[in-house]
PDB file of C-alpha atoms and ligand atoms in Angstrom:
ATOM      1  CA  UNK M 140     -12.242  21.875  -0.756  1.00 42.00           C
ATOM      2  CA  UNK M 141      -9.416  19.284  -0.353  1.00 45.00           C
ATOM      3  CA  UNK M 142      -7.523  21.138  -3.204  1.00 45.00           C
ATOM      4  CA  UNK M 143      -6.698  17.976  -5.495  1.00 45.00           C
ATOM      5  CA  UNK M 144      -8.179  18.218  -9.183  1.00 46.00           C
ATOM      6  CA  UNK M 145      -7.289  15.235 -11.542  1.00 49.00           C
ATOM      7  CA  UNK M 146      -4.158  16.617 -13.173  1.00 53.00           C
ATOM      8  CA  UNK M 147      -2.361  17.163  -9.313  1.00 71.00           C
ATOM      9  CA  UNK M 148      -0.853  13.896  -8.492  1.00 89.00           C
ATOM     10  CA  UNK M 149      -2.385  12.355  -5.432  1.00 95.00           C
ATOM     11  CA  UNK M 150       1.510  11.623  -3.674  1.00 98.00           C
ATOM     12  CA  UNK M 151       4.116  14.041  -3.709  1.00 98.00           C
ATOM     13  CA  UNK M 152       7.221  13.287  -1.909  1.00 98.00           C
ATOM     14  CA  UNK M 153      10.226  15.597  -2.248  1.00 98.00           C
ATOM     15  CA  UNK M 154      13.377  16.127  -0.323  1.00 98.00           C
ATOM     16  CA  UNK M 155      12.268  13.529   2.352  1.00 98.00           C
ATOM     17  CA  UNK M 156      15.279  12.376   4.421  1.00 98.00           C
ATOM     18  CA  UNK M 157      15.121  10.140   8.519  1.00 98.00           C
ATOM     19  CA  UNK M 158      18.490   8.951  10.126  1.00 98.00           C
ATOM     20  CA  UNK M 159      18.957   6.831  12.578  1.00 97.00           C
ATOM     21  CA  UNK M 160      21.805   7.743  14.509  1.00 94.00           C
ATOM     22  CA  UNK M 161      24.834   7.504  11.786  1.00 92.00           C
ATOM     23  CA  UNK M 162      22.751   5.671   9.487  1.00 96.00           C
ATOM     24  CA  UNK M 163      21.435   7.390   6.635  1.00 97.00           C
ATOM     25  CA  UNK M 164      18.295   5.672   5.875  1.00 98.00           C
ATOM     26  CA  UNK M 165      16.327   7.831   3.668  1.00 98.00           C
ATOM     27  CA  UNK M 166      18.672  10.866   1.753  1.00 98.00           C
ATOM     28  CA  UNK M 167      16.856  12.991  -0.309  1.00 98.00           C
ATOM     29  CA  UNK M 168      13.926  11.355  -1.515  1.00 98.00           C
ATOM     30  CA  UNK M 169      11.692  13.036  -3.836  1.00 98.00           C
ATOM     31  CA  UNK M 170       8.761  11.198  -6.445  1.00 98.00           C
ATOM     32  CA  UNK M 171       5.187  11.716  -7.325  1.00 97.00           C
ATOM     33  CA  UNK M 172       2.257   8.861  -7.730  1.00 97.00           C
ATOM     34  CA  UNK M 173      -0.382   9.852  -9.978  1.00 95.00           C
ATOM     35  CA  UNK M 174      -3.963   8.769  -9.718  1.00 94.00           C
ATOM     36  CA  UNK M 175      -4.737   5.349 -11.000  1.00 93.00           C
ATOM     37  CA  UNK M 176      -0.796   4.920 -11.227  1.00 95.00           C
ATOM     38  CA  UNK M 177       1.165   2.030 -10.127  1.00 96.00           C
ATOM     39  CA  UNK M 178       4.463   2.233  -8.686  1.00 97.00           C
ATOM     40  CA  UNK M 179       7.164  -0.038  -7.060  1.00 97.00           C
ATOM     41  CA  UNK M 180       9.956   0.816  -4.784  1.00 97.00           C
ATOM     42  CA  UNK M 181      12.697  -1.792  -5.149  1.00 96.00           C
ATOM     43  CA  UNK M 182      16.165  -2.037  -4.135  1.00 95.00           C
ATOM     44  CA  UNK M 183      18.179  -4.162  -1.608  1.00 94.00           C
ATOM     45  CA  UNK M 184      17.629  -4.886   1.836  1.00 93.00           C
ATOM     46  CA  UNK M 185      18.413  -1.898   3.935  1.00 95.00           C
ATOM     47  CA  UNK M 186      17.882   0.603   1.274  1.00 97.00           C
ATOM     48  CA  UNK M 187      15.438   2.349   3.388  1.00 98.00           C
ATOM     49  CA  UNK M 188      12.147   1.173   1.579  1.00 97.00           C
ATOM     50  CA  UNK M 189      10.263   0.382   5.136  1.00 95.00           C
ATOM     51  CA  UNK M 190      11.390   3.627   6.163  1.00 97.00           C
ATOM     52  CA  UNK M 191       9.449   5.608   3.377  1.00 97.00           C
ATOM     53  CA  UNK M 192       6.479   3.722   3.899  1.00 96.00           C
ATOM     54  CA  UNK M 193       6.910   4.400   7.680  1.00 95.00           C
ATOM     55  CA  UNK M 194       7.110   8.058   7.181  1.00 97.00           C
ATOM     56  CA  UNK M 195       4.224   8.059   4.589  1.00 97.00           C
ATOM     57  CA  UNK M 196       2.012   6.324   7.142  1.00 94.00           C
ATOM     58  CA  UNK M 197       3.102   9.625   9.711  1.00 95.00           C
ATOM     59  CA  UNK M 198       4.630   6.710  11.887  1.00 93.00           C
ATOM     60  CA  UNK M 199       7.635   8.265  11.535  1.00 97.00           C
ATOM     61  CA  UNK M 200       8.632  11.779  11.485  1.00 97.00           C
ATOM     62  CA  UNK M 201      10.990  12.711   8.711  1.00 98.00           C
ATOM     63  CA  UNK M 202      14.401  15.045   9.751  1.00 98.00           C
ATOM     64  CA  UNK M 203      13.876  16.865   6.526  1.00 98.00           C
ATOM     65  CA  UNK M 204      11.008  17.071   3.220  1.00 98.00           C
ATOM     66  CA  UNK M 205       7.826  17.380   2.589  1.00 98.00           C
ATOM     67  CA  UNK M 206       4.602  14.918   1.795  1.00 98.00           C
ATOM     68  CA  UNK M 207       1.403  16.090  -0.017  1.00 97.00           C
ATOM     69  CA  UNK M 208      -1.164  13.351  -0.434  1.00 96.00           C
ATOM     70  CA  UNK M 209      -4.591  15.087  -2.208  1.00 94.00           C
ATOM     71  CA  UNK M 210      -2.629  18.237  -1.555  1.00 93.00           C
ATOM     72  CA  UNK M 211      -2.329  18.252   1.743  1.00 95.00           C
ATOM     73  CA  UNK M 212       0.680  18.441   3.366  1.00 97.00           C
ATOM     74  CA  UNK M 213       1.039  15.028   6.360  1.00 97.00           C
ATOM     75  CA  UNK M 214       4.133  15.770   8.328  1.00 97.00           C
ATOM     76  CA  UNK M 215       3.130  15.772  11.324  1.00 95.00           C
ATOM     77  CA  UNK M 216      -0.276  13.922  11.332  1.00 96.00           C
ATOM     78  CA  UNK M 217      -0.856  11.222  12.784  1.00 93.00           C
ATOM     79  CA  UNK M 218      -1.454   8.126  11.148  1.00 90.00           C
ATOM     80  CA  UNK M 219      -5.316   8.113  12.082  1.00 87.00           C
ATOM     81  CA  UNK M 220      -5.777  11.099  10.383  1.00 91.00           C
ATOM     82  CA  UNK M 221      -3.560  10.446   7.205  1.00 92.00           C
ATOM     83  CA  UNK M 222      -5.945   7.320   6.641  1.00 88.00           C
ATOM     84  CA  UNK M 223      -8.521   9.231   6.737  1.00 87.00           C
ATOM     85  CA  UNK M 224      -7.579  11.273   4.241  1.00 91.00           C
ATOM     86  CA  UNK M 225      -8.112   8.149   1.954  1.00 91.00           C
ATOM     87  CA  UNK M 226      -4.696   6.587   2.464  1.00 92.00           C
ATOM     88  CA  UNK M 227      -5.299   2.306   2.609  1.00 88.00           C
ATOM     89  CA  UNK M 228      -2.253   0.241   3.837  1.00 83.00           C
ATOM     90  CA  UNK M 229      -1.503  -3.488   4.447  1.00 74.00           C
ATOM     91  CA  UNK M 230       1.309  -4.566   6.791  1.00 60.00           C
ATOM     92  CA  UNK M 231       4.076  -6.127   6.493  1.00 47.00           C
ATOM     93  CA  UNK M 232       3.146  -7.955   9.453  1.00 49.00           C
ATOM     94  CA  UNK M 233      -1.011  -8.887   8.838  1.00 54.00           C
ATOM     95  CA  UNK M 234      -3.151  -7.174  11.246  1.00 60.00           C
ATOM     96  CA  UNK M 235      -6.424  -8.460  11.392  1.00 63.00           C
ATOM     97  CA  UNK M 236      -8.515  -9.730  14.449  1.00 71.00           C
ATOM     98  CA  UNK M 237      -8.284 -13.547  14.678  1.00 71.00           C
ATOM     99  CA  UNK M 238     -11.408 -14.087  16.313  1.00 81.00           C
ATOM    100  CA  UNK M 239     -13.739 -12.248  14.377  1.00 87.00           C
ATOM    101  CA  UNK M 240     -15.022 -14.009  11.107  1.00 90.00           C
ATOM    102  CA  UNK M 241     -13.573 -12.867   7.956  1.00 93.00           C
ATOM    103  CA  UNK M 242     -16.744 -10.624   7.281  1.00 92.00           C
ATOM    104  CA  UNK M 243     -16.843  -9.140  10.772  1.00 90.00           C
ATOM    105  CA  UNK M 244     -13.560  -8.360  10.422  1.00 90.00           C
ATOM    106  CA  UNK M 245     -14.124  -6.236   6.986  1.00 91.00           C
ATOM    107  CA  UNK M 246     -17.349  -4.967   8.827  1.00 89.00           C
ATOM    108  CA  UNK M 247     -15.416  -3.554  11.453  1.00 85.00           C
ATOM    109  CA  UNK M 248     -13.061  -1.818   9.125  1.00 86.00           C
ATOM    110  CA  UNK M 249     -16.045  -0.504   6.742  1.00 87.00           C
ATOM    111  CA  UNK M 250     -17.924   0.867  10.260  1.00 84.00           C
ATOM    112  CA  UNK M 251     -14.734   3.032  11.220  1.00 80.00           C
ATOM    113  CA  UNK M 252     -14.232   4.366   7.816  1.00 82.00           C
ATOM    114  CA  UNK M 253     -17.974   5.375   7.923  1.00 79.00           C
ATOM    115  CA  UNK M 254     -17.691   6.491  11.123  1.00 74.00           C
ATOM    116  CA  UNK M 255     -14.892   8.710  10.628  1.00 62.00           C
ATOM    117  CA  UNK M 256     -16.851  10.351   7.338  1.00 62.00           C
ATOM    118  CA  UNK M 257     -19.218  11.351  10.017  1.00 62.00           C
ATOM    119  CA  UNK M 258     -21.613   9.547   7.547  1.00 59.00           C
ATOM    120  CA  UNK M 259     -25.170  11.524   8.344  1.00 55.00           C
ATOM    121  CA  UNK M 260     -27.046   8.568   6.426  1.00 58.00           C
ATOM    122  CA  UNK M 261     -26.259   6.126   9.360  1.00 60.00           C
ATOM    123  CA  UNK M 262     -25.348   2.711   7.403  1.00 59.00           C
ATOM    124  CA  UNK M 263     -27.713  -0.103   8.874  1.00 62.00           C
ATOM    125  CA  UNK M 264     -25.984  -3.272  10.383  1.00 65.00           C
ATOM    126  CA  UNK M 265     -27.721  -5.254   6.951  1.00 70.00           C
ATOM    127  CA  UNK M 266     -25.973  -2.543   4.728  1.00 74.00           C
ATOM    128  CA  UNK M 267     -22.432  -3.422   5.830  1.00 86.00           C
ATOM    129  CA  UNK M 268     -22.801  -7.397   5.733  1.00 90.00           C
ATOM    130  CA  UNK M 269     -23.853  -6.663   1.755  1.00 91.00           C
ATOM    131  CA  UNK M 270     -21.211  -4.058   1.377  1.00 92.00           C
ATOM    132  CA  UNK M 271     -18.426  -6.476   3.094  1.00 94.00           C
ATOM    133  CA  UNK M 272     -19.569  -9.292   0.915  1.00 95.00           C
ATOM    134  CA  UNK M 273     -19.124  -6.975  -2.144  1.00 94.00           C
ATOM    135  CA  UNK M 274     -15.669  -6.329  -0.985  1.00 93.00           C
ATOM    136  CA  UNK M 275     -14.963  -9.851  -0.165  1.00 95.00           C
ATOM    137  CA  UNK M 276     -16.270 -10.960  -3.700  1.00 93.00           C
ATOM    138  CA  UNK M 277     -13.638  -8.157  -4.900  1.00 90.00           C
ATOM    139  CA  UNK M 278     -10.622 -10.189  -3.586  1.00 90.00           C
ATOM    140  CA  UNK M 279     -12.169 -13.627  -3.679  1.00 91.00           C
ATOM    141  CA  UNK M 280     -12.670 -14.353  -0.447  1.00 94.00           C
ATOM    142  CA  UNK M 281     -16.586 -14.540  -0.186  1.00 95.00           C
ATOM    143  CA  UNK M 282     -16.986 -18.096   0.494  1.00 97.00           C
ATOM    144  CA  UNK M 283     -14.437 -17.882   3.602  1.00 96.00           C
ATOM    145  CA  UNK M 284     -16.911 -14.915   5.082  1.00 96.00           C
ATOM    146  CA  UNK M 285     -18.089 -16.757   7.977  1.00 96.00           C
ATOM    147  CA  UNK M 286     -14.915 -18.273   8.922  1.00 95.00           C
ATOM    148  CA  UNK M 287     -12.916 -16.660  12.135  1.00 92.00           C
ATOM    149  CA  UNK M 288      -9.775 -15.153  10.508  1.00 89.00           C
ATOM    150  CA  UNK M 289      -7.471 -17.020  12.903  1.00 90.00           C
ATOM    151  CA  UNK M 290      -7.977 -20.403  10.582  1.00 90.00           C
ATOM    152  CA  UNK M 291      -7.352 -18.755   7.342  1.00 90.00           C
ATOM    153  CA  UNK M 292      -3.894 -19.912   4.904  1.00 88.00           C
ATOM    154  CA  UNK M 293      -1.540 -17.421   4.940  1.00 85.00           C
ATOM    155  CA  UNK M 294      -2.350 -16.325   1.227  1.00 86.00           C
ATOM    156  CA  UNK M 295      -5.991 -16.164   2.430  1.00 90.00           C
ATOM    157  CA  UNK M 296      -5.329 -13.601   5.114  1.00 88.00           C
ATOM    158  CA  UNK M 297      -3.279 -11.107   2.852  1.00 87.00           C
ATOM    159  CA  UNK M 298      -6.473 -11.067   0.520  1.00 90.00           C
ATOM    160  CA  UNK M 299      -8.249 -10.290   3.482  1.00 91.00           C
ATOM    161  CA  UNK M 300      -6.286  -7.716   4.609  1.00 89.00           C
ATOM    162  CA  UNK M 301      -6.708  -6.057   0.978  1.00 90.00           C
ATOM    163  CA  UNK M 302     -10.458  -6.116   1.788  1.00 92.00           C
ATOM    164  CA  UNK M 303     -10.002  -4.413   4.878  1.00 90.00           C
ATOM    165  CA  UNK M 304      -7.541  -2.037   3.156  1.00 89.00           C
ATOM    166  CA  UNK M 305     -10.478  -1.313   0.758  1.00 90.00           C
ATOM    167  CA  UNK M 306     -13.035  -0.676   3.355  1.00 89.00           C
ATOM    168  CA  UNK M 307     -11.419   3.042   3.781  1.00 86.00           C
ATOM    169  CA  UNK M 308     -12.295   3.769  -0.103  1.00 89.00           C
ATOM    170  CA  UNK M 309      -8.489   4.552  -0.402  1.00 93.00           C
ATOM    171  CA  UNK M 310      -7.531   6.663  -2.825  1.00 95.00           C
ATOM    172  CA  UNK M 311      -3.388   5.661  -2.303  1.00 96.00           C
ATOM    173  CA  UNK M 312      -3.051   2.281  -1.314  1.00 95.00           C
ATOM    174  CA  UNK M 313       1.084   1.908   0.397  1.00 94.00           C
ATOM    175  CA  UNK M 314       1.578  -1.579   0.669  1.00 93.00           C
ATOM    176  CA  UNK M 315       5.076  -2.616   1.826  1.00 90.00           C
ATOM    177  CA  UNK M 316       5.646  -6.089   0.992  1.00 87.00           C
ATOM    178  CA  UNK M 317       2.059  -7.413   0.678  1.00 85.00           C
ATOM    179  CA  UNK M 318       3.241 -10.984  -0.816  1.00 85.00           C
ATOM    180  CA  UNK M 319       5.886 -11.562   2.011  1.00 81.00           C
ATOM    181  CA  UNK M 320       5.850 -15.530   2.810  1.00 81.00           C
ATOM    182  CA  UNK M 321       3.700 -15.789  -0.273  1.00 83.00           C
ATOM    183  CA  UNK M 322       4.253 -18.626  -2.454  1.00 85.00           C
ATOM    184  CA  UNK M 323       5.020 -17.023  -6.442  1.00 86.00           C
ATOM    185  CA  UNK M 324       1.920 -18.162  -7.858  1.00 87.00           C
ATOM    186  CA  UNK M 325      -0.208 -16.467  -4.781  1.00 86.00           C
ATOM    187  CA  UNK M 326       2.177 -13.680  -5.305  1.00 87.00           C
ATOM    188  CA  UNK M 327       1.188 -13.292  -9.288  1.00 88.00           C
ATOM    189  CA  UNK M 328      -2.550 -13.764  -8.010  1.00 87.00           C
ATOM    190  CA  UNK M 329      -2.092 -11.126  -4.787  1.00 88.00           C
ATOM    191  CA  UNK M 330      -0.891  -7.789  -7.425  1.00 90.00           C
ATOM    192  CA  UNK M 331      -2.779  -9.024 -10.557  1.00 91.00           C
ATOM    193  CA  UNK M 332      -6.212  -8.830  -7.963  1.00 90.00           C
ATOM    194  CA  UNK M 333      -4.413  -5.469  -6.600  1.00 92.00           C
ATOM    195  CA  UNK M 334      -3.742  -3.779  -9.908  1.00 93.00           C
ATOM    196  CA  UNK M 335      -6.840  -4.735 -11.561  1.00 92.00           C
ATOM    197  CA  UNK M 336      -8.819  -2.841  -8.346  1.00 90.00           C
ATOM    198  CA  UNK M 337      -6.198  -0.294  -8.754  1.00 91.00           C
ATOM    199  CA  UNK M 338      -7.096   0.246 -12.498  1.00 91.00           C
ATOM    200  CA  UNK M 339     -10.984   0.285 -12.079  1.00 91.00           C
ATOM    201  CA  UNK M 340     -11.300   2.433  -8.937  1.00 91.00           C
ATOM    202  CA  UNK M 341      -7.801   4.966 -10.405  1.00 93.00           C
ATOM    203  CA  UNK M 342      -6.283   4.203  -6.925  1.00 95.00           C
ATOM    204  CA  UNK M 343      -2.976   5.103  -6.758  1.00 96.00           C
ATOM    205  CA  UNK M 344      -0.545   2.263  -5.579  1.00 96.00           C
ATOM    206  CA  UNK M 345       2.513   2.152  -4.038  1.00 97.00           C
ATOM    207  CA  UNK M 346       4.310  -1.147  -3.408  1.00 96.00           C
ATOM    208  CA  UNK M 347       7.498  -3.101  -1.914  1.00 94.00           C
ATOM    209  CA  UNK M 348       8.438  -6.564  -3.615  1.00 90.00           C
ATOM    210  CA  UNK M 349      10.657  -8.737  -3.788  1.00 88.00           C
ATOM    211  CA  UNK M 350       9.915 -10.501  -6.717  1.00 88.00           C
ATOM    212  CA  UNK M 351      11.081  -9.358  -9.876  1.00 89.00           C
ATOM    213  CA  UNK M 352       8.269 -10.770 -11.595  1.00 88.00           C
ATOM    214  CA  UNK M 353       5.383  -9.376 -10.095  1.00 90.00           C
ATOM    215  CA  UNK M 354       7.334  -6.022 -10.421  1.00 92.00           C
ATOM    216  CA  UNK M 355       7.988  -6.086 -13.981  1.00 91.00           C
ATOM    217  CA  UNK M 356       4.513  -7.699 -14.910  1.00 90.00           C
ATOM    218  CA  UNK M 357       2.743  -4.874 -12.806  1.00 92.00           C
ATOM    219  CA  UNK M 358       4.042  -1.817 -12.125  1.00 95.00           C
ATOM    220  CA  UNK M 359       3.474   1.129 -14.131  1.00 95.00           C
ATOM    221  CA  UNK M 360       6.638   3.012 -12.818  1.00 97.00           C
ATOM    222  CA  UNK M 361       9.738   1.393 -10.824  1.00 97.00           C
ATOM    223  CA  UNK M 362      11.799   3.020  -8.775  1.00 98.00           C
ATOM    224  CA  UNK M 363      15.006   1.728  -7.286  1.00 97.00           C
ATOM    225  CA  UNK M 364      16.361   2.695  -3.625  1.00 97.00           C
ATOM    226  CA  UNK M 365      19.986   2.206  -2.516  1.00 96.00           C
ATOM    227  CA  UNK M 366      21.055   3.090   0.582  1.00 96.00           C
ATOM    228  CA  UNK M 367      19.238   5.770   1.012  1.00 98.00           C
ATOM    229  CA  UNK M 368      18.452   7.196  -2.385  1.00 98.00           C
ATOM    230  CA  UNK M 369      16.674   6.887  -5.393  1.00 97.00           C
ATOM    231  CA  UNK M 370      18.840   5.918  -7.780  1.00 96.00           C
ATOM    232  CA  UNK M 371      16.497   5.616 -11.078  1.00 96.00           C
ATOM    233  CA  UNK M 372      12.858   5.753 -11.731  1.00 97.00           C
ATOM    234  CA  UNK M 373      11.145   4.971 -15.064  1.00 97.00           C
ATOM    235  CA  UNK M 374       9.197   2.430 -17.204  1.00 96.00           C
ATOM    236  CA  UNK M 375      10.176  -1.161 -16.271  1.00 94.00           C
ATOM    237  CA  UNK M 376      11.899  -1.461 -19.355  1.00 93.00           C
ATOM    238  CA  UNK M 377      14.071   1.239 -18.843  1.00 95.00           C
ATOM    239  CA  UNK M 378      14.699   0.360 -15.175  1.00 95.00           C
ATOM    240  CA  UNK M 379      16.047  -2.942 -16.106  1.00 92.00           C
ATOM    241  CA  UNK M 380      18.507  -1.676 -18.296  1.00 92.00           C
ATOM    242  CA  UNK M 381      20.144   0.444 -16.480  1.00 94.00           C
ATOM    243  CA  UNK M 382      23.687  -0.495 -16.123  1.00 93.00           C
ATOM    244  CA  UNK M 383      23.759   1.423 -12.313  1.00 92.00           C
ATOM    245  CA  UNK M 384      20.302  -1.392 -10.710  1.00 93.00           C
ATOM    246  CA  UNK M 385      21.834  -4.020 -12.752  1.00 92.00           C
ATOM    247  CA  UNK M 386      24.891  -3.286 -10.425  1.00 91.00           C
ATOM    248  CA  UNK M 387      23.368  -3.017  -7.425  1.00 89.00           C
ATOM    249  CA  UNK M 388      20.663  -4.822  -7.351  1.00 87.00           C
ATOM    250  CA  UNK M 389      19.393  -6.646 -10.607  1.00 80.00           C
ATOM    251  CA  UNK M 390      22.335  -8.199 -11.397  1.00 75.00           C
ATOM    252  CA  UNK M 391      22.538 -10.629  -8.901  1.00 62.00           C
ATOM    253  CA  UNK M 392      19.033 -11.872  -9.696  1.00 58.00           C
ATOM    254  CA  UNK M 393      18.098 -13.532 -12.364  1.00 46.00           C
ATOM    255  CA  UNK M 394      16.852 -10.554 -14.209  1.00 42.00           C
ATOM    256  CA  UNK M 395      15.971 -10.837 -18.137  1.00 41.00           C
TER     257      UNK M 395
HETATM  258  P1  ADP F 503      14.290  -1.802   3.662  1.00 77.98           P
HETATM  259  O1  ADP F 503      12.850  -1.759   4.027  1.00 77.98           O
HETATM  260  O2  ADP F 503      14.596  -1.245   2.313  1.00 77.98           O
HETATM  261  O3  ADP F 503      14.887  -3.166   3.829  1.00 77.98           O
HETATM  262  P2  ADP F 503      14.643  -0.161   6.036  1.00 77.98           P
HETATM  263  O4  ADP F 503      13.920   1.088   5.752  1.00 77.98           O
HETATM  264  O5  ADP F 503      13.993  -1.131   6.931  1.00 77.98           O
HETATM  265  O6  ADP F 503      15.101  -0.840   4.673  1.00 77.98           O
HETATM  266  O7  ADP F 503      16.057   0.189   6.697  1.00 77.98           O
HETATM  267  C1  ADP F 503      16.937   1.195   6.164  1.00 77.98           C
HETATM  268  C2  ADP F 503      18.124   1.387   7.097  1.00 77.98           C
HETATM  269  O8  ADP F 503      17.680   2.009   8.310  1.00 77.98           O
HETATM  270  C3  ADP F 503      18.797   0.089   7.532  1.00 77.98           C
HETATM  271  O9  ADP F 503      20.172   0.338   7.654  1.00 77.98           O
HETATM  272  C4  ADP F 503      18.164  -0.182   8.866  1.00 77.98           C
HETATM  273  O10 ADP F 503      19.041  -0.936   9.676  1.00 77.98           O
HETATM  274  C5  ADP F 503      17.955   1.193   9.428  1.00 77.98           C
HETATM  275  N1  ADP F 503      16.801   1.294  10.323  1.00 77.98           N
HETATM  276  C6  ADP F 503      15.502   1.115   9.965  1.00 77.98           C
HETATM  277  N2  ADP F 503      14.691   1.318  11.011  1.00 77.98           N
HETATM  278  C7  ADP F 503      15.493   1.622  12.069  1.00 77.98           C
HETATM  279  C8  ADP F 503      15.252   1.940  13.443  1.00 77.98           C
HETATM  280  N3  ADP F 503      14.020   1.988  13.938  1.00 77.98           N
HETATM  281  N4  ADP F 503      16.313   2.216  14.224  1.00 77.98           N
HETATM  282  C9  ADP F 503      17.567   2.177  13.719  1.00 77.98           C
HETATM  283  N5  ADP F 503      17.866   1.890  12.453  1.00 77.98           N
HETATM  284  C10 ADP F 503      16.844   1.610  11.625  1.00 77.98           C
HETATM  285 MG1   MG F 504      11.423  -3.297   4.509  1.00 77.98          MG
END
């Protein structure tokens, strides 16, 4: 038994603090993500928003807090381990392998998730080109398939990096600032595609962005980070409102 039943929420952070020398980066962090759930983390540069997702990836240790994903408690794992525990991610930074085709590089990523379920119905070769083009079909990148990744548009490759992040059958998806360098329209496209998977599969999501838009339009939950701490979580609605994120953060964008 991996402990979670449906009412447990699949992330719980609380009390989760890192500092980097006299730099408070993270300070007292605690939230919960619920299955099928989507949440963004906003504030300003430097509010410690990387850090989080570092920590929640077990690539970085925390000084202080716990994290439960599926009940388990991760400090300390490494992050091999964590994604096997059904925990997807996509970089900041894309990390695919340019000289495979797109499909190879999804196969590669569906063959180590299968691998590491110490699957005893060994998945044929033929099984994983049809279950890679199902994926790629998912994000709309089927008729790239055969193309080596290293020719792809930028907006191409982050949809192929979703594939591969769905490979692992994740049941938390932490993706910090998927649509970085995205134009707004692939932006809109990139979390409508995410939240739509999201809502079918009940994944739980959690996600950086800069863009207002996208935030508002898709998130379930916002919460807002300012140096360090989580100043307000809450419907969208509410979070926009709030005289305090307006302040620091809201107000100087064009927020309606
Ligand atoms: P965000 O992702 O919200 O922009 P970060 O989590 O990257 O913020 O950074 C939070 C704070 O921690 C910043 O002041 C940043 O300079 C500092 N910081 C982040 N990573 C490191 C590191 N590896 N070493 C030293 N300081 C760091
Ligand atoms: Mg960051």
């Amino acid at each position: 038994m991996n402990g979670a039943t449906a009412a447990e929420p699949l992330l719980e952070v609380s009390g989760l603090r890192k500092a980097f020398g006299g730099v408070v980066a993270v300070d007292d962090v605690a939230f919960e993500v619920a299955a099928g759930e989507i949440v963004a983390l906003i504030g300003p540069n430097g509010a410690g928003k990387s850090t989080c997702f570092n920590m929640l990836m077990g690539q970085l240790a925390p000084d202080a807090g716990t994290i439960r994903i599926l009940g388990r408690e991760t400090v300390g794992l490494p992050p091999r381990r964590i994604w096997r525990l059904g925990v997807g991610r996509t970089f900041q930074v894309t990390a695919t392998f340019g000289s495979m085709t797109v499909r190879e590089n999804v196969q590669v990523a569906l063959l180590s998730h299968h691998r590491a379920l110490r699957n005893p119905w060994r998945i044929a070769r033929e099984q994983f080109v049809e279950l890679a083009d199902g994926l790629l079909a998912t994000v709309g990148m089927q008729a790239h398939a055969d193309r080596p990744s290293s020719v792809l548009a930028y907006g191409d490759l982050k949809r192929l990096e979703l594939a591969v992040a769905l490979a692992n059958q994740p049941r938390l998806l932490l993706m910090d600032e998927p649509t970085a360098g995205m134009g707004p329209r692939e932006r809109i496209e990139l979390m409508a595609l995410t939240a739509a998977i999201a809502r079918r599969e009940r994944t739980a999501v959690l996600f950086t962005e800069h863009d207002m838009d996208v935030v508002f339009q898709h998130a379930d939950r916002v919460m807002v980070l300012d140096r360090g701490r989580l100043i307000a979580a809450g419907a969208p609605a509410e979070v926009r409102a709030d005289p305090e994120v307006r302040r620091v953060y809201l107000g100087s964008r064009a927020a309606r």
